[in-house]
């Protein structure tokens, strides 16, 4: 298949593998939403940062596919050093010597989005699929925080929460807003992804 996955059974919410694209070796880092929602925590941050570090030592391009709901919250993770280990992933991307190409395929929330190969860490190109959501936090959490009084007073809190979440997605999290703000380079169709990656790799490695 041309794919070689590294540590497939360890921290499965993040996938790390080597592949070939346009006959060139690349490293691929991706969130796996089927495992704990693709969330980042202490251990997944270590796995991801070591992989990016390894690619960086040899100038191997890193392709990052983002579907991340955030860092795992809670005092347990804080005690394990999630902030410290999360920062190692930021450092790994910032110090990488090879091309960095990022595709947001679904969720990209908060600090975890920044950590997953964002332009602010040096990504050479970053694209988003049309159905993706890019925001400081997810709609559910944002509505619960920003509209808690309205929800508490509502006759049907669940219906109001769904309505407010839909409005949040439309007014805050749409990828076109991120493109207009320069957070991503463009909004592309999924079937365009490979051609964009190949064209960028050819330009960056010419």
PDB file of C-alpha atoms in Angstrom:
ATOM      1  CA  UNK A   1       0.000   0.000   0.000  1.00  0.00           C
ATOM      2  CA  UNK A   2       3.028   2.275   0.363  1.00  0.00           C
ATOM      3  CA  UNK A   3       2.016   3.273   3.908  1.00  0.00           C
ATOM      4  CA  UNK A   4       4.101   2.497   6.987  1.00  0.00           C
ATOM      5  CA  UNK A   5       2.377   3.384  10.243  1.00  0.00           C
ATOM      6  CA  UNK A   6       4.478   4.126  13.318  1.00  0.00           C
ATOM      7  CA  UNK A   7       3.198   2.883  16.709  1.00  0.00           C
ATOM      8  CA  UNK A   8      -0.332   2.079  15.490  1.00  0.00           C
ATOM      9  CA  UNK A   9      -1.495   0.744  18.876  1.00  0.00           C
ATOM     10  CA  UNK A  10      -0.067   3.556  21.007  1.00  0.00           C
ATOM     11  CA  UNK A  11      -2.180   6.690  21.446  1.00  0.00           C
ATOM     12  CA  UNK A  12      -4.503   5.801  18.552  1.00  0.00           C
ATOM     13  CA  UNK A  13      -6.222   9.211  18.599  1.00  0.00           C
ATOM     14  CA  UNK A  14      -3.216  10.413  16.582  1.00  0.00           C
ATOM     15  CA  UNK A  15      -1.961   8.588  13.498  1.00  0.00           C
ATOM     16  CA  UNK A  16       1.698   8.808  12.453  1.00  0.00           C
ATOM     17  CA  UNK A  17       2.873   7.169   9.266  1.00  0.00           C
ATOM     18  CA  UNK A  18       5.310   7.397   6.396  1.00  0.00           C
ATOM     19  CA  UNK A  19       4.128   7.352   2.794  1.00  0.00           C
ATOM     20  CA  UNK A  20       5.078   8.483  -0.681  1.00  0.00           C
ATOM     21  CA  UNK A  21       3.443  11.338  -2.525  1.00  0.00           C
ATOM     22  CA  UNK A  22       4.483  12.139  -6.091  1.00  0.00           C
ATOM     23  CA  UNK A  23       7.328   9.619  -5.574  1.00  0.00           C
ATOM     24  CA  UNK A  24       8.650  11.607  -2.596  1.00  0.00           C
ATOM     25  CA  UNK A  25       8.762  10.322   0.989  1.00  0.00           C
ATOM     26  CA  UNK A  26       6.481  12.216   3.368  1.00  0.00           C
ATOM     27  CA  UNK A  27       5.462  11.963   6.987  1.00  0.00           C
ATOM     28  CA  UNK A  28       1.744  12.102   7.736  1.00  0.00           C
ATOM     29  CA  UNK A  29       0.305  13.166  11.077  1.00  0.00           C
ATOM     30  CA  UNK A  30      -3.471  12.992  11.485  1.00  0.00           C
ATOM     31  CA  UNK A  31      -6.069  13.036  14.212  1.00  0.00           C
ATOM     32  CA  UNK A  32      -8.188   9.883  14.403  1.00  0.00           C
ATOM     33  CA  UNK A  33     -11.743  10.848  15.452  1.00  0.00           C
ATOM     34  CA  UNK A  34     -12.707   7.180  15.893  1.00  0.00           C
ATOM     35  CA  UNK A  35     -10.367   7.021  18.900  1.00  0.00           C
ATOM     36  CA  UNK A  36     -11.349   9.384  21.726  1.00  0.00           C
ATOM     37  CA  UNK A  37     -12.586  11.895  19.186  1.00  0.00           C
ATOM     38  CA  UNK A  38      -9.072  12.627  17.919  1.00  0.00           C
ATOM     39  CA  UNK A  39      -8.294  14.611  21.062  1.00  0.00           C
ATOM     40  CA  UNK A  40      -4.772  15.629  22.096  1.00  0.00           C
ATOM     41  CA  UNK A  41      -3.471  14.773  25.546  1.00  0.00           C
ATOM     42  CA  UNK A  42      -0.097  14.324  27.203  1.00  0.00           C
ATOM     43  CA  UNK A  43       0.788  11.022  25.568  1.00  0.00           C
ATOM     44  CA  UNK A  44      -0.519  11.849  22.093  1.00  0.00           C
ATOM     45  CA  UNK A  45       1.434  15.113  22.196  1.00  0.00           C
ATOM     46  CA  UNK A  46       4.612  13.140  22.932  1.00  0.00           C
ATOM     47  CA  UNK A  47       3.915  10.684  20.105  1.00  0.00           C
ATOM     48  CA  UNK A  48       3.172  13.473  17.626  1.00  0.00           C
ATOM     49  CA  UNK A  49       6.094  15.695  18.618  1.00  0.00           C
ATOM     50  CA  UNK A  50       8.616  12.857  18.361  1.00  0.00           C
ATOM     51  CA  UNK A  51       7.337  12.024  14.894  1.00  0.00           C
ATOM     52  CA  UNK A  52       7.541  15.624  13.696  1.00  0.00           C
ATOM     53  CA  UNK A  53      11.007  15.899  15.263  1.00  0.00           C
ATOM     54  CA  UNK A  54      12.166  12.805  13.400  1.00  0.00           C
ATOM     55  CA  UNK A  55      10.864  14.112  10.080  1.00  0.00           C
ATOM     56  CA  UNK A  56      12.453  17.479  10.799  1.00  0.00           C
ATOM     57  CA  UNK A  57      15.915  15.975  11.343  1.00  0.00           C
ATOM     58  CA  UNK A  58      15.930  14.612   7.804  1.00  0.00           C
ATOM     59  CA  UNK A  59      13.972  17.364   6.069  1.00  0.00           C
ATOM     60  CA  UNK A  60      11.055  15.013   5.364  1.00  0.00           C
ATOM     61  CA  UNK A  61       7.870  16.938   4.477  1.00  0.00           C
ATOM     62  CA  UNK A  62       5.117  16.672   7.080  1.00  0.00           C
ATOM     63  CA  UNK A  63       1.515  16.515   5.894  1.00  0.00           C
ATOM     64  CA  UNK A  64      -0.923  17.208   8.738  1.00  0.00           C
ATOM     65  CA  UNK A  65      -4.608  16.323   8.551  1.00  0.00           C
ATOM     66  CA  UNK A  66      -6.507  18.120  11.299  1.00  0.00           C
ATOM     67  CA  UNK A  67      -9.677  16.916  12.980  1.00  0.00           C
ATOM     68  CA  UNK A  68      -9.082  17.923  16.578  1.00  0.00           C
ATOM     69  CA  UNK A  69     -11.659  18.940  19.204  1.00  0.00           C
ATOM     70  CA  UNK A  70      -9.021  20.262  21.585  1.00  0.00           C
ATOM     71  CA  UNK A  71      -6.666  19.243  24.357  1.00  0.00           C
ATOM     72  CA  UNK A  72      -8.112  16.867  26.942  1.00  0.00           C
ATOM     73  CA  UNK A  73      -9.220  19.028  29.898  1.00  0.00           C
ATOM     74  CA  UNK A  74      -9.059  18.187  33.590  1.00  0.00           C
ATOM     75  CA  UNK A  75      -6.790  18.197  36.601  1.00  0.00           C
ATOM     76  CA  UNK A  76      -5.435  14.720  35.817  1.00  0.00           C
ATOM     77  CA  UNK A  77      -4.019  15.840  32.480  1.00  0.00           C
ATOM     78  CA  UNK A  78      -2.781  19.075  34.007  1.00  0.00           C
ATOM     79  CA  UNK A  79      -0.918  17.038  36.598  1.00  0.00           C
ATOM     80  CA  UNK A  80       0.640  14.942  33.863  1.00  0.00           C
ATOM     81  CA  UNK A  81       1.956  18.086  32.200  1.00  0.00           C
ATOM     82  CA  UNK A  82      -0.338  18.447  29.207  1.00  0.00           C
ATOM     83  CA  UNK A  83       0.676  22.094  28.791  1.00  0.00           C
ATOM     84  CA  UNK A  84       4.378  21.241  28.844  1.00  0.00           C
ATOM     85  CA  UNK A  85       4.084  18.261  26.524  1.00  0.00           C
ATOM     86  CA  UNK A  86       1.640  20.073  24.287  1.00  0.00           C
ATOM     87  CA  UNK A  87       4.248  22.803  23.911  1.00  0.00           C
ATOM     88  CA  UNK A  88       6.762  20.219  22.655  1.00  0.00           C
ATOM     89  CA  UNK A  89       4.508  19.657  19.647  1.00  0.00           C
ATOM     90  CA  UNK A  90       4.481  23.386  18.897  1.00  0.00           C
ATOM     91  CA  UNK A  91       8.275  23.433  19.174  1.00  0.00           C
ATOM     92  CA  UNK A  92       8.642  20.402  16.889  1.00  0.00           C
ATOM     93  CA  UNK A  93       6.674  22.091  14.113  1.00  0.00           C
ATOM     94  CA  UNK A  94       8.415  25.436  14.617  1.00  0.00           C
ATOM     95  CA  UNK A  95      11.844  23.790  14.308  1.00  0.00           C
ATOM     96  CA  UNK A  96      11.030  21.432  11.418  1.00  0.00           C
ATOM     97  CA  UNK A  97      13.313  21.916   8.436  1.00  0.00           C
ATOM     98  CA  UNK A  98      11.184  20.295   5.730  1.00  0.00           C
ATOM     99  CA  UNK A  99       7.983  21.487   4.053  1.00  0.00           C
ATOM    100  CA  UNK A 100       4.882  21.632   6.238  1.00  0.00           C
ATOM    101  CA  UNK A 101       1.475  21.257   4.585  1.00  0.00           C
ATOM    102  CA  UNK A 102      -1.753  21.215   6.586  1.00  0.00           C
ATOM    103  CA  UNK A 103      -5.317  20.255   5.695  1.00  0.00           C
ATOM    104  CA  UNK A 104      -8.230  20.895   8.059  1.00  0.00           C
ATOM    105  CA  UNK A 105     -10.720  18.163   7.295  1.00  0.00           C
ATOM    106  CA  UNK A 106     -13.334  18.664  10.024  1.00  0.00           C
ATOM    107  CA  UNK A 107     -12.773  20.146  13.495  1.00  0.00           C
ATOM    108  CA  UNK A 108     -10.016  22.602  14.381  1.00  0.00           C
ATOM    109  CA  UNK A 109     -10.647  24.023  17.818  1.00  0.00           C
ATOM    110  CA  UNK A 110      -8.585  26.144  20.163  1.00  0.00           C
ATOM    111  CA  UNK A 111      -4.973  25.592  21.111  1.00  0.00           C
ATOM    112  CA  UNK A 112      -5.020  22.078  19.727  1.00  0.00           C
ATOM    113  CA  UNK A 113      -5.569  23.473  16.232  1.00  0.00           C
ATOM    114  CA  UNK A 114      -2.557  25.732  16.681  1.00  0.00           C
ATOM    115  CA  UNK A 115      -0.484  22.732  17.785  1.00  0.00           C
ATOM    116  CA  UNK A 116      -1.450  20.672  14.718  1.00  0.00           C
ATOM    117  CA  UNK A 117       0.801  22.311  12.170  1.00  0.00           C
ATOM    118  CA  UNK A 118      -0.925  25.671  11.887  1.00  0.00           C
ATOM    119  CA  UNK A 119       0.469  28.546   9.774  1.00  0.00           C
ATOM    120  CA  UNK A 120       1.529  30.333  12.966  1.00  0.00           C
ATOM    121  CA  UNK A 121       3.988  27.467  13.555  1.00  0.00           C
ATOM    122  CA  UNK A 122       5.444  27.772  10.081  1.00  0.00           C
ATOM    123  CA  UNK A 123       3.163  25.738   7.836  1.00  0.00           C
ATOM    124  CA  UNK A 124       3.992  26.552   4.227  1.00  0.00           C
ATOM    125  CA  UNK A 125       0.375  26.050   3.183  1.00  0.00           C
ATOM    126  CA  UNK A 126      -2.869  25.389   5.034  1.00  0.00           C
ATOM    127  CA  UNK A 127      -6.201  24.506   3.451  1.00  0.00           C
ATOM    128  CA  UNK A 128      -9.638  23.700   4.853  1.00  0.00           C
ATOM    129  CA  UNK A 129     -12.412  21.502   3.509  1.00  0.00           C
ATOM    130  CA  UNK A 130     -15.845  23.165   3.115  1.00  0.00           C
ATOM    131  CA  UNK A 131     -17.471  21.275   5.983  1.00  0.00           C
ATOM    132  CA  UNK A 132     -14.736  22.049   8.485  1.00  0.00           C
ATOM    133  CA  UNK A 133     -15.111  24.211  11.580  1.00  0.00           C
ATOM    134  CA  UNK A 134     -12.353  26.516  12.820  1.00  0.00           C
ATOM    135  CA  UNK A 135     -12.888  28.306  16.108  1.00  0.00           C
ATOM    136  CA  UNK A 136     -11.532  29.037  19.563  1.00  0.00           C
ATOM    137  CA  UNK A 137     -13.814  26.317  20.925  1.00  0.00           C
ATOM    138  CA  UNK A 138     -16.503  23.960  19.723  1.00  0.00           C
ATOM    139  CA  UNK A 139     -20.113  25.122  19.308  1.00  0.00           C
ATOM    140  CA  UNK A 140     -21.355  23.113  22.280  1.00  0.00           C
ATOM    141  CA  UNK A 141     -18.825  24.530  24.712  1.00  0.00           C
ATOM    142  CA  UNK A 142     -19.087  28.044  23.343  1.00  0.00           C
ATOM    143  CA  UNK A 143     -22.876  28.140  23.633  1.00  0.00           C
ATOM    144  CA  UNK A 144     -22.801  26.680  27.155  1.00  0.00           C
ATOM    145  CA  UNK A 145     -20.355  29.402  28.197  1.00  0.00           C
ATOM    146  CA  UNK A 146     -21.678  32.415  26.316  1.00  0.00           C
ATOM    147  CA  UNK A 147     -25.405  31.726  26.604  1.00  0.00           C
ATOM    148  CA  UNK A 148     -25.737  30.028  29.974  1.00  0.00           C
ATOM    149  CA  UNK A 149     -28.341  32.514  31.261  1.00  0.00           C
ATOM    150  CA  UNK A 150     -30.559  32.175  28.207  1.00  0.00           C
ATOM    151  CA  UNK A 151     -30.294  28.391  28.397  1.00  0.00           C
ATOM    152  CA  UNK A 152     -31.139  28.348  32.102  1.00  0.00           C
ATOM    153  CA  UNK A 153     -34.265  30.448  31.492  1.00  0.00           C
ATOM    154  CA  UNK A 154     -35.424  28.638  28.353  1.00  0.00           C
ATOM    155  CA  UNK A 155     -38.508  26.435  28.303  1.00  0.00           C
ATOM    156  CA  UNK A 156     -36.716  24.038  25.961  1.00  0.00           C
ATOM    157  CA  UNK A 157     -32.948  24.343  26.645  1.00  0.00           C
ATOM    158  CA  UNK A 158     -32.023  21.553  24.236  1.00  0.00           C
ATOM    159  CA  UNK A 159     -33.787  23.194  21.284  1.00  0.00           C
ATOM    160  CA  UNK A 160     -32.302  26.585  22.117  1.00  0.00           C
ATOM    161  CA  UNK A 161     -28.844  25.055  22.485  1.00  0.00           C
ATOM    162  CA  UNK A 162     -29.111  23.464  19.044  1.00  0.00           C
ATOM    163  CA  UNK A 163     -30.299  26.750  17.545  1.00  0.00           C
ATOM    164  CA  UNK A 164     -27.489  28.753  19.146  1.00  0.00           C
ATOM    165  CA  UNK A 165     -24.900  26.152  18.157  1.00  0.00           C
ATOM    166  CA  UNK A 166     -26.060  26.304  14.539  1.00  0.00           C
ATOM    167  CA  UNK A 167     -25.780  30.093  14.615  1.00  0.00           C
ATOM    168  CA  UNK A 168     -22.274  29.814  16.096  1.00  0.00           C
ATOM    169  CA  UNK A 169     -21.195  27.473  13.316  1.00  0.00           C
ATOM    170  CA  UNK A 170     -22.530  29.876  10.704  1.00  0.00           C
ATOM    171  CA  UNK A 171     -21.258  33.138  12.179  1.00  0.00           C
ATOM    172  CA  UNK A 172     -17.975  32.051  13.777  1.00  0.00           C
ATOM    173  CA  UNK A 173     -16.699  28.635  12.690  1.00  0.00           C
ATOM    174  CA  UNK A 174     -17.192  28.605   8.898  1.00  0.00           C
ATOM    175  CA  UNK A 175     -13.893  27.962   7.039  1.00  0.00           C
ATOM    176  CA  UNK A 176     -14.536  30.839   4.608  1.00  0.00           C
ATOM    177  CA  UNK A 177     -14.306  33.244   7.538  1.00  0.00           C
ATOM    178  CA  UNK A 178     -10.934  31.746   8.430  1.00  0.00           C
ATOM    179  CA  UNK A 179      -9.797  32.161   4.821  1.00  0.00           C
ATOM    180  CA  UNK A 180     -10.911  35.803   4.786  1.00  0.00           C
ATOM    181  CA  UNK A 181      -8.957  36.377   8.008  1.00  0.00           C
ATOM    182  CA  UNK A 182      -5.832  34.719   6.594  1.00  0.00           C
ATOM    183  CA  UNK A 183      -5.957  31.827   9.073  1.00  0.00           C
ATOM    184  CA  UNK A 184      -6.047  29.364   6.169  1.00  0.00           C
ATOM    185  CA  UNK A 185      -4.876  29.885   2.605  1.00  0.00           C
ATOM    186  CA  UNK A 186      -7.976  28.584   0.876  1.00  0.00           C
ATOM    187  CA  UNK A 187     -11.092  26.459   1.190  1.00  0.00           C
ATOM    188  CA  UNK A 188     -10.772  23.465  -1.130  1.00  0.00           C
ATOM    189  CA  UNK A 189     -12.865  20.449  -2.080  1.00  0.00           C
ATOM    190  CA  UNK A 190     -11.665  17.094  -0.713  1.00  0.00           C
ATOM    191  CA  UNK A 191     -10.974  15.812  -4.219  1.00  0.00           C
ATOM    192  CA  UNK A 192      -8.603  18.745  -4.819  1.00  0.00           C
ATOM    193  CA  UNK A 193      -6.427  17.850  -1.843  1.00  0.00           C
ATOM    194  CA  UNK A 194      -3.908  15.560  -3.505  1.00  0.00           C
ATOM    195  CA  UNK A 195      -3.265  17.920  -6.411  1.00  0.00           C
ATOM    196  CA  UNK A 196      -2.746  20.845  -4.015  1.00  0.00           C
ATOM    197  CA  UNK A 197      -0.313  18.809  -1.913  1.00  0.00           C
ATOM    198  CA  UNK A 198       1.636  17.619  -4.954  1.00  0.00           C
ATOM    199  CA  UNK A 199       1.868  21.093  -6.483  1.00  0.00           C
ATOM    200  CA  UNK A 200       3.047  22.619  -3.200  1.00  0.00           C
ATOM    201  CA  UNK A 201       5.634  19.883  -2.614  1.00  0.00           C
ATOM    202  CA  UNK A 202       7.032  20.362  -6.110  1.00  0.00           C
ATOM    203  CA  UNK A 203       7.326  24.102  -5.542  1.00  0.00           C
ATOM    204  CA  UNK A 204       8.872  23.751  -2.065  1.00  0.00           C
ATOM    205  CA  UNK A 205      11.378  21.053  -3.039  1.00  0.00           C
ATOM    206  CA  UNK A 206      12.361  22.387  -6.455  1.00  0.00           C
TER     207      UNK A 206
END
